[in-house]
Coordinates of C-alpha atoms (C1' of nucleotides) in Angstrom, one line a residue:
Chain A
X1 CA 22.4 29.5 -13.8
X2 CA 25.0 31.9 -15.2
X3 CA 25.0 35.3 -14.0
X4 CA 24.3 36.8 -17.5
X5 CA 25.3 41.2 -15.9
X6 CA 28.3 40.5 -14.7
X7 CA 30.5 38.7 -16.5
X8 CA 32.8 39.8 -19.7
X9 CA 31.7 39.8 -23.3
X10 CA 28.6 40.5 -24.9
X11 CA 24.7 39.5 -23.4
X12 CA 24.3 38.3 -26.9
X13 CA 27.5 35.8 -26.7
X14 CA 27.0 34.5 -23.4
X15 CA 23.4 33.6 -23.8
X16 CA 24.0 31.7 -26.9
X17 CA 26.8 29.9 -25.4
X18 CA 24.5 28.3 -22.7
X19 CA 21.6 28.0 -24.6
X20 CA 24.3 26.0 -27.2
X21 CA 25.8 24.5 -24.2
X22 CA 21.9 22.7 -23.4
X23 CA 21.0 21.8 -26.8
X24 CA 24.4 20.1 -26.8
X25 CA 24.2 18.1 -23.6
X26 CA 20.4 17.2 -24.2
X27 CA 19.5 19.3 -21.6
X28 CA 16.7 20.9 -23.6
X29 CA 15.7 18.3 -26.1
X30 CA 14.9 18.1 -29.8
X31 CA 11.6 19.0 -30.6
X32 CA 11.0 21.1 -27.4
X33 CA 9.4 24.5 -28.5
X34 CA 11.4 27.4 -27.0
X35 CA 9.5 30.2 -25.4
X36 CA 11.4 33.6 -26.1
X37 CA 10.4 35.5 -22.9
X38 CA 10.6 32.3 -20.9
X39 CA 14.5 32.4 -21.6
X40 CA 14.0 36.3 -21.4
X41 CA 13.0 36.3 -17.6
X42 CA 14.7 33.4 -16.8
X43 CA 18.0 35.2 -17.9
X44 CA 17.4 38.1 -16.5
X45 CA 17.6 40.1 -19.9
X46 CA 15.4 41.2 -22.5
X47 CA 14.7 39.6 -25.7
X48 CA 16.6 41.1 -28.2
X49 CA 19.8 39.2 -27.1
X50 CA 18.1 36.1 -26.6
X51 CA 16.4 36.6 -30.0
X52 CA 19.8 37.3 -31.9
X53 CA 21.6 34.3 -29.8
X54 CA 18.8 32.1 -30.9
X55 CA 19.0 33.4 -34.7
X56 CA 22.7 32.7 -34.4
X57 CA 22.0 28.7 -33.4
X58 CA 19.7 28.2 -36.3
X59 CA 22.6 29.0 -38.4
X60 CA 24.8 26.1 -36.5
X61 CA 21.8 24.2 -37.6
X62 CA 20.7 23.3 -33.8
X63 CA 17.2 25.5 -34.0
X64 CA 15.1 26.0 -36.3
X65 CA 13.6 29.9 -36.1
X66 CA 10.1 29.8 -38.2
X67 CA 9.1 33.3 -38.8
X68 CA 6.9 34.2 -36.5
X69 CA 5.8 31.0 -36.0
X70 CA 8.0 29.7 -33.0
X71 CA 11.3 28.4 -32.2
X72 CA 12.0 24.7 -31.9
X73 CA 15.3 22.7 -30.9
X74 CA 16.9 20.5 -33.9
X75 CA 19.1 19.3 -30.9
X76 CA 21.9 16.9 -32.2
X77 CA 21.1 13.1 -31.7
X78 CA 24.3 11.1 -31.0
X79 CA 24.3 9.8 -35.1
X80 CA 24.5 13.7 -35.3
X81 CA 27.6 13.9 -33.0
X82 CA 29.9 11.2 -34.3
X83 CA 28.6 12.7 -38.0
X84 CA 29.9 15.6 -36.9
X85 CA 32.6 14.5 -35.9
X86 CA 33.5 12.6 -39.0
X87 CA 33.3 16.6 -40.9
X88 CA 35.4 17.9 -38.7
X89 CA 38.1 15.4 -39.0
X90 CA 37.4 15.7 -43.4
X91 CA 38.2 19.2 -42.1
X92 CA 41.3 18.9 -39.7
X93 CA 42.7 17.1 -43.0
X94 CA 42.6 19.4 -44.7
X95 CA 44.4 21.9 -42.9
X96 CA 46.6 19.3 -42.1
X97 CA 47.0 19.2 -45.9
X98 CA 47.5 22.8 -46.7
X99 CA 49.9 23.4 -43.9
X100 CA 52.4 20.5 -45.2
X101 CA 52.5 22.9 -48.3
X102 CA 52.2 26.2 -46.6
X103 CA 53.6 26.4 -43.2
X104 CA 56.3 28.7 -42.7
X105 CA 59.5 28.1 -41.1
X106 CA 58.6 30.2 -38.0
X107 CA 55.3 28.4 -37.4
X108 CA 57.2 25.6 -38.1
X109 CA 59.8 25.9 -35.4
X110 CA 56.8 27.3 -32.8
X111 CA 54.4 23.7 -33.6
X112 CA 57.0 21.6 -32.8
X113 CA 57.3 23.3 -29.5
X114 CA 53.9 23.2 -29.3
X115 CA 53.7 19.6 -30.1
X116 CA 56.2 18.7 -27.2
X117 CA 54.2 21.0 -24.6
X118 CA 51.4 18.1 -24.6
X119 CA 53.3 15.9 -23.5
X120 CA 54.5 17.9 -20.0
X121 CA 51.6 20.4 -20.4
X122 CA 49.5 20.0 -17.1
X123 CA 46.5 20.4 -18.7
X124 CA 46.7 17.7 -21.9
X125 CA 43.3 18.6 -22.6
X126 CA 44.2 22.8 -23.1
X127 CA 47.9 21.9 -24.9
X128 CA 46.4 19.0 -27.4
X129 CA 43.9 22.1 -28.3
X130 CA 46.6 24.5 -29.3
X131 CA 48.5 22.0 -31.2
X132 CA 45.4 21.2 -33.2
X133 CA 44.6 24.7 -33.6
X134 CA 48.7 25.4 -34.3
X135 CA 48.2 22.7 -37.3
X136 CA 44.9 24.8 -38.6
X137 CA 46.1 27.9 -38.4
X138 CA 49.1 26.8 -40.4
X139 CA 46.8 26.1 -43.2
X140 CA 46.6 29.7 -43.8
X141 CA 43.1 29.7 -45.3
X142 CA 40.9 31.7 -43.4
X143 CA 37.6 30.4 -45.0
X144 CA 38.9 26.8 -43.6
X145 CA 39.1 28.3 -40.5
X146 CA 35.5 29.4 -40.4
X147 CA 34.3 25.9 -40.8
X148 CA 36.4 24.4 -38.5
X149 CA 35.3 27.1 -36.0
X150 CA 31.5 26.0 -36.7
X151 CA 32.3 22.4 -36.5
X152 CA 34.3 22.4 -33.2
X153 CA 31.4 24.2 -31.7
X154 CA 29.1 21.3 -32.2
X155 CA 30.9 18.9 -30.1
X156 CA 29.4 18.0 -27.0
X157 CA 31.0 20.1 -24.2
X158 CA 30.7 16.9 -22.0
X159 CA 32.8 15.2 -24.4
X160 CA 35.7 16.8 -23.5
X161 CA 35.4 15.6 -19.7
X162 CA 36.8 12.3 -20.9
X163 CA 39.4 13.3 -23.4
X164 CA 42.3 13.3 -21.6
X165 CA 41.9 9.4 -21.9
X166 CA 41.9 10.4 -25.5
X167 CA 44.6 12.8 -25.7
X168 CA 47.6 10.6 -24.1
X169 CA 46.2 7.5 -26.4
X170 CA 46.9 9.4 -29.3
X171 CA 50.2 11.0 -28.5
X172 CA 51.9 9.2 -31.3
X173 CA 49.9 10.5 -33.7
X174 CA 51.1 14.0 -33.2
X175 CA 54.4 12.8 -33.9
X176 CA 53.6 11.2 -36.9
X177 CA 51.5 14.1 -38.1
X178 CA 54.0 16.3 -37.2
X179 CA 56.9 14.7 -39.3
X180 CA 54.4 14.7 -42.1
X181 CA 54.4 18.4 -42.1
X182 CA 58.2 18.1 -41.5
X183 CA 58.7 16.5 -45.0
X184 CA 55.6 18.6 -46.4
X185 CA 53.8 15.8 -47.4
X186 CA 50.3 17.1 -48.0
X187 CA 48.8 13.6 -48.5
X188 CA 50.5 12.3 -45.9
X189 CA 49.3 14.8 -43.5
X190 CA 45.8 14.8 -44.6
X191 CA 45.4 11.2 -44.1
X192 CA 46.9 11.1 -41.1
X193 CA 45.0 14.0 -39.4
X194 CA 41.6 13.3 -40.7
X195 CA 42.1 9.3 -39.4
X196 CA 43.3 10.9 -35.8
X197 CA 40.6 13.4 -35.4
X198 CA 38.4 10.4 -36.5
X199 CA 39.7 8.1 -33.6
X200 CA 38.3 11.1 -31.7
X201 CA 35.1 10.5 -33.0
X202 CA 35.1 6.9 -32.0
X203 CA 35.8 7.6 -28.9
X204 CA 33.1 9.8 -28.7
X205 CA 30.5 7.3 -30.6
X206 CA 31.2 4.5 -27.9
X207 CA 30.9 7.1 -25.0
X208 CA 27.1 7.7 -26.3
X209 CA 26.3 4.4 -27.1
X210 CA 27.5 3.7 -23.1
X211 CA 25.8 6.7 -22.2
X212 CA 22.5 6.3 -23.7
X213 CA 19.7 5.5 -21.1
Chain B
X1 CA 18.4 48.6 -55.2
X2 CA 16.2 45.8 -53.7
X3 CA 12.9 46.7 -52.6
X4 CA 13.1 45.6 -48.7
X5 CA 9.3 45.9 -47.9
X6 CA 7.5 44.4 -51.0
X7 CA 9.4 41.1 -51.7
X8 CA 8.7 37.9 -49.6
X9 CA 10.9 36.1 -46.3
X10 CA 11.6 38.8 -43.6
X11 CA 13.6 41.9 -43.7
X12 CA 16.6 40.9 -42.2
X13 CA 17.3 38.0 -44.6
X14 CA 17.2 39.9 -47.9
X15 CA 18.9 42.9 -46.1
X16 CA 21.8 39.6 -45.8
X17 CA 21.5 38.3 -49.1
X18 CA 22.1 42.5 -50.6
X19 CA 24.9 42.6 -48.2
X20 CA 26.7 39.4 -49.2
X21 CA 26.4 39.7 -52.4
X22 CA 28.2 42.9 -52.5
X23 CA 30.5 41.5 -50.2
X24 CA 31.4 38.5 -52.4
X25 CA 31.5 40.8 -55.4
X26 CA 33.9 43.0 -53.7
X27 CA 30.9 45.8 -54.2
X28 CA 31.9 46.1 -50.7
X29 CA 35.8 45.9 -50.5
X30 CA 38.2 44.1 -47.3
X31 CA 38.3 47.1 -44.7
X32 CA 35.8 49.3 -45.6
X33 CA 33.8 50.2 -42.1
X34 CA 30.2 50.1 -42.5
X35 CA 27.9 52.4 -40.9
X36 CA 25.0 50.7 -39.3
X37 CA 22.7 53.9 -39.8
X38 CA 23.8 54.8 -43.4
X39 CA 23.2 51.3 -44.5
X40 CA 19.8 51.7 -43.0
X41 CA 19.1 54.7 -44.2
X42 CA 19.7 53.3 -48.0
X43 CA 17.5 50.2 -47.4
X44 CA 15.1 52.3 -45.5
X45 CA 14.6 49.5 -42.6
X46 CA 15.2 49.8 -39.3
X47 CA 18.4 49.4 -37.5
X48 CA 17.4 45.4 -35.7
X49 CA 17.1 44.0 -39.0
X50 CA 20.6 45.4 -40.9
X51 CA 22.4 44.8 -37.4
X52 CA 21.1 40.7 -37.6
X53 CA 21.9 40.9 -41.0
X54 CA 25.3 41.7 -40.4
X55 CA 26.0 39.5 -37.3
X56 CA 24.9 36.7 -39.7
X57 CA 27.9 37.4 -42.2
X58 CA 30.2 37.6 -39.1
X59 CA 29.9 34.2 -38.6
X60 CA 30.6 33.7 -41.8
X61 CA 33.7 35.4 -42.0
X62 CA 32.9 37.9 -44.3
X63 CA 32.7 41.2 -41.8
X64 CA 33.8 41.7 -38.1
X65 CA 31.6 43.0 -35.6
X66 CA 33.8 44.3 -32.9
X67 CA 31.4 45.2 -29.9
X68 CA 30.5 48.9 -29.5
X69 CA 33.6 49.9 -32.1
X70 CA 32.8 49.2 -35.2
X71 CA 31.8 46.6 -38.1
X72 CA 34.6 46.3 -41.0
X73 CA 34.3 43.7 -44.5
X74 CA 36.7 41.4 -44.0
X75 CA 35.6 40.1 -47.8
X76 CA 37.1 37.6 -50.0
X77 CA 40.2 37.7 -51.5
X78 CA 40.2 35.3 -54.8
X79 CA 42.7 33.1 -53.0
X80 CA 40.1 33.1 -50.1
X81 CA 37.1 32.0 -52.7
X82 CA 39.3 29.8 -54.2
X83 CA 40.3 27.7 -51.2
X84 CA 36.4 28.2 -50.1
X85 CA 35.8 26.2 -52.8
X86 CA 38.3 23.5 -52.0
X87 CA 36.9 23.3 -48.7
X88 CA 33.2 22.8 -50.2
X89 CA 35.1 19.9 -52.8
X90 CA 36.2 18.3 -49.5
X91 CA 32.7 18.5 -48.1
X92 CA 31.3 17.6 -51.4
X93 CA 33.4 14.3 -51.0
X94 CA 32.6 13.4 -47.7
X95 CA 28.5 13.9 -49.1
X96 CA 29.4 11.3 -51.9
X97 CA 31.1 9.2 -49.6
X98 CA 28.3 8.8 -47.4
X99 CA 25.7 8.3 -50.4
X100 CA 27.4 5.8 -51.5
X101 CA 26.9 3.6 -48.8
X102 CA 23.7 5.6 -47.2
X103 CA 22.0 6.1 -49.9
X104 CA 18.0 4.5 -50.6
X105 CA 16.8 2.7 -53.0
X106 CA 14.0 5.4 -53.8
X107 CA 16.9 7.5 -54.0
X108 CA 19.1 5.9 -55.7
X109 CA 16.3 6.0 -58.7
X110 CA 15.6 9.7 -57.6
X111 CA 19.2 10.8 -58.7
X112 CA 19.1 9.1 -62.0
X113 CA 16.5 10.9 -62.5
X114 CA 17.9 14.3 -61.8
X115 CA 21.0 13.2 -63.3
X116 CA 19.9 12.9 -66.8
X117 CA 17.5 16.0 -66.5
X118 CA 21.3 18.1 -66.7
X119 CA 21.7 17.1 -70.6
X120 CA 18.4 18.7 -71.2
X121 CA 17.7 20.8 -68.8
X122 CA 16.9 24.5 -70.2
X123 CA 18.6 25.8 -67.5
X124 CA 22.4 23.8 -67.1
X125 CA 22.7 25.6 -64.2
X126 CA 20.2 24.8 -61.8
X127 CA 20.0 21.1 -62.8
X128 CA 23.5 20.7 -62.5
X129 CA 22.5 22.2 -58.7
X130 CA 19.3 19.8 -58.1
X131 CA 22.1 16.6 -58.9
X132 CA 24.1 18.0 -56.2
X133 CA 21.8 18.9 -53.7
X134 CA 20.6 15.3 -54.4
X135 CA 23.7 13.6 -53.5
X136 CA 24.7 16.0 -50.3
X137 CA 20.9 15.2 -49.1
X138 CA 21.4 11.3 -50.0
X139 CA 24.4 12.0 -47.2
X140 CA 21.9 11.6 -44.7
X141 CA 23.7 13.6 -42.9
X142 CA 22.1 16.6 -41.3
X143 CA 25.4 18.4 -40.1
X144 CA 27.3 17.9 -43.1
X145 CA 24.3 20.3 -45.0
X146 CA 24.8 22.6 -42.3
X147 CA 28.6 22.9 -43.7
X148 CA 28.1 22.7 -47.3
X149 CA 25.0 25.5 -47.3
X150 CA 27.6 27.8 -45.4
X151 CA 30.3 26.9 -48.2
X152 CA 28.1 27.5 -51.0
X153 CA 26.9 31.0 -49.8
X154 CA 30.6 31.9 -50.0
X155 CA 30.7 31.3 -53.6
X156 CA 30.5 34.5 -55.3
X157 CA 27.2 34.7 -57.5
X158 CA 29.0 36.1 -60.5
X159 CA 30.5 33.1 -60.8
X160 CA 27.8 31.3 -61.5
X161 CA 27.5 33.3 -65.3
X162 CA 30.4 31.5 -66.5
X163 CA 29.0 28.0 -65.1
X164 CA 27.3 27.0 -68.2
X165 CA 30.4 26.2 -70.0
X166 CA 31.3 24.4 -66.7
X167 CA 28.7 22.5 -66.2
X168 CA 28.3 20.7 -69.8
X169 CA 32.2 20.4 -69.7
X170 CA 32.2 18.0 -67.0
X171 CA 29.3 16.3 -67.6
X172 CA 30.8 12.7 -67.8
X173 CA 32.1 13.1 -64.0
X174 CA 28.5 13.2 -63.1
X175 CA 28.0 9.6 -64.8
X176 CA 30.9 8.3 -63.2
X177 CA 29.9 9.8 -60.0
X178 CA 26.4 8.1 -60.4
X179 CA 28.2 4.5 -61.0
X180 CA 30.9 4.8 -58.3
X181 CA 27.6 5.0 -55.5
X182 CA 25.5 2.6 -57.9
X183 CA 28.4 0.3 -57.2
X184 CA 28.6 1.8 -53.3
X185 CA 32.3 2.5 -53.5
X186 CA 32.4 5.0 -50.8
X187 CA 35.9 5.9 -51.8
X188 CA 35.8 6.5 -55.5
X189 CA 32.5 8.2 -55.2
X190 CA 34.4 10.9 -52.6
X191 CA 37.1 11.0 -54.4
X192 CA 35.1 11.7 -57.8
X193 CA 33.2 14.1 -56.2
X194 CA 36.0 15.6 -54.7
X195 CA 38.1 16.5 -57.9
X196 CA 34.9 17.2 -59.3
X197 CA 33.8 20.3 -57.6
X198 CA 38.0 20.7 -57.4
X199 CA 38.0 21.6 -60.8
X200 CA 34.8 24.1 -60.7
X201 CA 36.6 25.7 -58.2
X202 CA 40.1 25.7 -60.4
X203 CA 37.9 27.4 -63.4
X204 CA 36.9 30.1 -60.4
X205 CA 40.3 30.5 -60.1
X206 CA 41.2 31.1 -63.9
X207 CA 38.5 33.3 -63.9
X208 CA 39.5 35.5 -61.3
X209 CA 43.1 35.8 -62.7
X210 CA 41.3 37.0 -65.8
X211 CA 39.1 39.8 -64.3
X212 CA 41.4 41.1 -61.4
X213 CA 41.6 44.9 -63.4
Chain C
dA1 C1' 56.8 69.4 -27.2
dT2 C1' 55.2 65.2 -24.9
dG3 C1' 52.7 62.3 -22.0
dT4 C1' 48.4 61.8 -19.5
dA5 C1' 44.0 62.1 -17.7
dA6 C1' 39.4 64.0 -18.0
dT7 C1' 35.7 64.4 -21.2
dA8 C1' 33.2 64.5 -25.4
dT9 C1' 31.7 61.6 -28.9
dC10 C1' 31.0 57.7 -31.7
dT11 C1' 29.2 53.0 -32.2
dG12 C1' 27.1 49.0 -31.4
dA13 C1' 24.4 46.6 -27.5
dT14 C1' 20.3 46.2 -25.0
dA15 C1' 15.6 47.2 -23.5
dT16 C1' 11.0 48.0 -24.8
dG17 C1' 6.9 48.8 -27.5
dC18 C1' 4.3 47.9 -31.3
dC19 C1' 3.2 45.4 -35.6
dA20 C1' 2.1 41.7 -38.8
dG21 C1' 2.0 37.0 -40.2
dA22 C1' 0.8 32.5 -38.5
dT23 C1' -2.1 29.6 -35.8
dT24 C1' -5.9 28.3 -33.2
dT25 C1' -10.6 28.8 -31.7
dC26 C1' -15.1 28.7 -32.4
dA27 C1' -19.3 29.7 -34.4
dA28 C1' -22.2 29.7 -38.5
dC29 C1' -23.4 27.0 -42.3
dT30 C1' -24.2 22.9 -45.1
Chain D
dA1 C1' -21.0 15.7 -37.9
dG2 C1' -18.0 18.0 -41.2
dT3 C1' -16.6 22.3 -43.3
dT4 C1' -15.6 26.9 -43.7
dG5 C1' -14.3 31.4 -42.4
dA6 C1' -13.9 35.1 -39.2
dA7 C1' -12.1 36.6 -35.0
dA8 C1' -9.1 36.1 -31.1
dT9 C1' -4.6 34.9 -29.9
dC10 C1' 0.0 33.6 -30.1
dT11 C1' 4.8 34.4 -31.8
dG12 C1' 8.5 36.4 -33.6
dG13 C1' 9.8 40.6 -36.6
dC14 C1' 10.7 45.3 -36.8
dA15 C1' 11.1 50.1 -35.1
dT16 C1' 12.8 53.2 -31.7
dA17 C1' 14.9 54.9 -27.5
dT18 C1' 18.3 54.5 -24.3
dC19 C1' 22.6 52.6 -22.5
dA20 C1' 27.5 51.5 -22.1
dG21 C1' 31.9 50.4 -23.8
dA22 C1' 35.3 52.0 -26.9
dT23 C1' 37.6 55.7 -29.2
dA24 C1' 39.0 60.2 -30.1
dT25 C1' 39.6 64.8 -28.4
dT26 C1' 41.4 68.2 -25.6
dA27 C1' 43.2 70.4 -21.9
dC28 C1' 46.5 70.2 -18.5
dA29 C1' 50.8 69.0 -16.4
dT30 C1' 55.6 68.1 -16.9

DNA sequence: ATGTAATATCTGATATGCCAGATTTCAACT
DNA sequence: AGTTGAAATCTGGCATATCAGATATTACAT
């Protein structure tokens, strides 16, 4: 159990992580009624944190908060997962889109270094992130950003314990991606994001289906 | 000014829906700092309920709540609502996608039905909404809702005078729509769907260009 | 004058208490 | 036994007070 009083950030922002971090992993199951001062003393806080995390997981679409009714997990079945999944590669695509058109020449210059990072990086897993995130933020659309945000958040933490696999597997991709963006072809890119990130998602539907009890 | 303690749902949410509306309207314009007390001093609530309200349009990118400094609009420039709406075009494919080959018989007869309720509907508008909503929910897809809800809340309301015109203007897409998942092609349908709400989003943008004073 | 450190202040974060809507219980009635 | 409705209870929503981190101020030293 996290020590919720000593750590950085807000009570608010820790608590919601875990409690996200639970629904995720199955831990707490869909259709399991949450008891607010059950997490309360369990925590170690008081409710208004818990309350507010909880509020901000109904918006991810994970609980559902009935006015003072109760609080029940939506959880996220595996269908969910790889659904999921499949968005956020529609989404990647996008960005992957916009930054072919958009990307300056000194984000440019700093993805490509990026891009070769993953390949020496020590942690594959860390340096695949920030070339993804490199390619997003290069789409210069802050709205896009928001989803992608969202949608990231909804992936299994677990998932990312066997994505170094993953990450080497799809090291040509990058490069393809990458040279997309070179030539600024937005098509190009989009398709070639949104099928990468949805190789990802496969990899992710065939670890559930192994996984599942 | 709203009446916050006669109208139905809780507090907090229609103190959100007053504050993104005058968000998305620029009512409320990018950097203006919002005082927690002042805003609850206007709706005459209590502090909780404007504070929720406010962390709920954080995550959606409309303000920034910077712990124990200060809360700031962020808002929407018209290039941010017009790439909010391609975002919700790309969403909106990936829903027709998925209908197309998801998609029950029950309703499959269901959205013919809604569909030819938007030639004579009194209210354009709000059928035009119903056919959507009945595609995204044929989707089957519980996250993808999660996503397109979020993207339609970022759609300025004002918009929504102008749609009329909109909406009977681009009335045939909705047929060909209808026969791309009647004959379950999964691509044509997304890619329908995608130009579709595309060019709604494109009329936004026309219309911004006309009203920015 | 300028940089710096102590301090006052400002602002949201958290804790707590009370309230009201929703639900359940159970008894009176048919 | 089935139905209805009132009361007890359960649950989150809201109000309020206090706390703590962040920021601004100011006084002091250089």
């Amino acid at each position: 159990m996290p020590d919720f009083n000593s750590i950085g950030g807000t009570v608010r922002a820790r608590a919601a992580n875990e409690l996200r971090d639970r629904v995720l992993t199955g831990r707490l199951q869909p259709g399991t009624r949450l008891d607010l001062d059950e997490i309360t003393r369990e925590f170690g806080i008081s409710r208004t944190p818990v309350r507010e995390a909880l509020l901000e997981l109904s918006y991810e679409g994970l609980v559902t908060v009935t006015p003072r009714s109760g609080i029940t997990v939506l959880g996220i079945t595996p269908e969910d997962a790889v659904d999921n999944f499949a968005v956020l590669a529609t989404l990647s695509g996008k960005a992957a889109e916009w930054a072919a058109t958009r990307i300056t020449k000194a984000e440019l210059d700093q993805l490509h270094v990026t891009a070769d990072a993953v390949a020496t990086a020590e942690d594959v897993v860390a340096a695949n992130w920030r070339f993804h995130r490199a390619v997003n933020l290069a789409s210069g659309s802050r709205r896009l950003l928001i989803y992608l945000r969202q949608a990231v958040r909804a992936v299994p933490a677990s998932y990312f314990e066997l994505f170094p696999e993953q990450v080497r597997r799809s090291h040509a991709d990058h490069a393809t991606l990458l040279d997309a963006i070179d030539r600024g072809d937005a098509t190009a890119a989009r398709s070639l994001a949104e099928s990468h990130v949805l190789d990802a998602g496969a990899a992710l539907g065939d670890w559930l289906r192994l996984h599942k009890s």
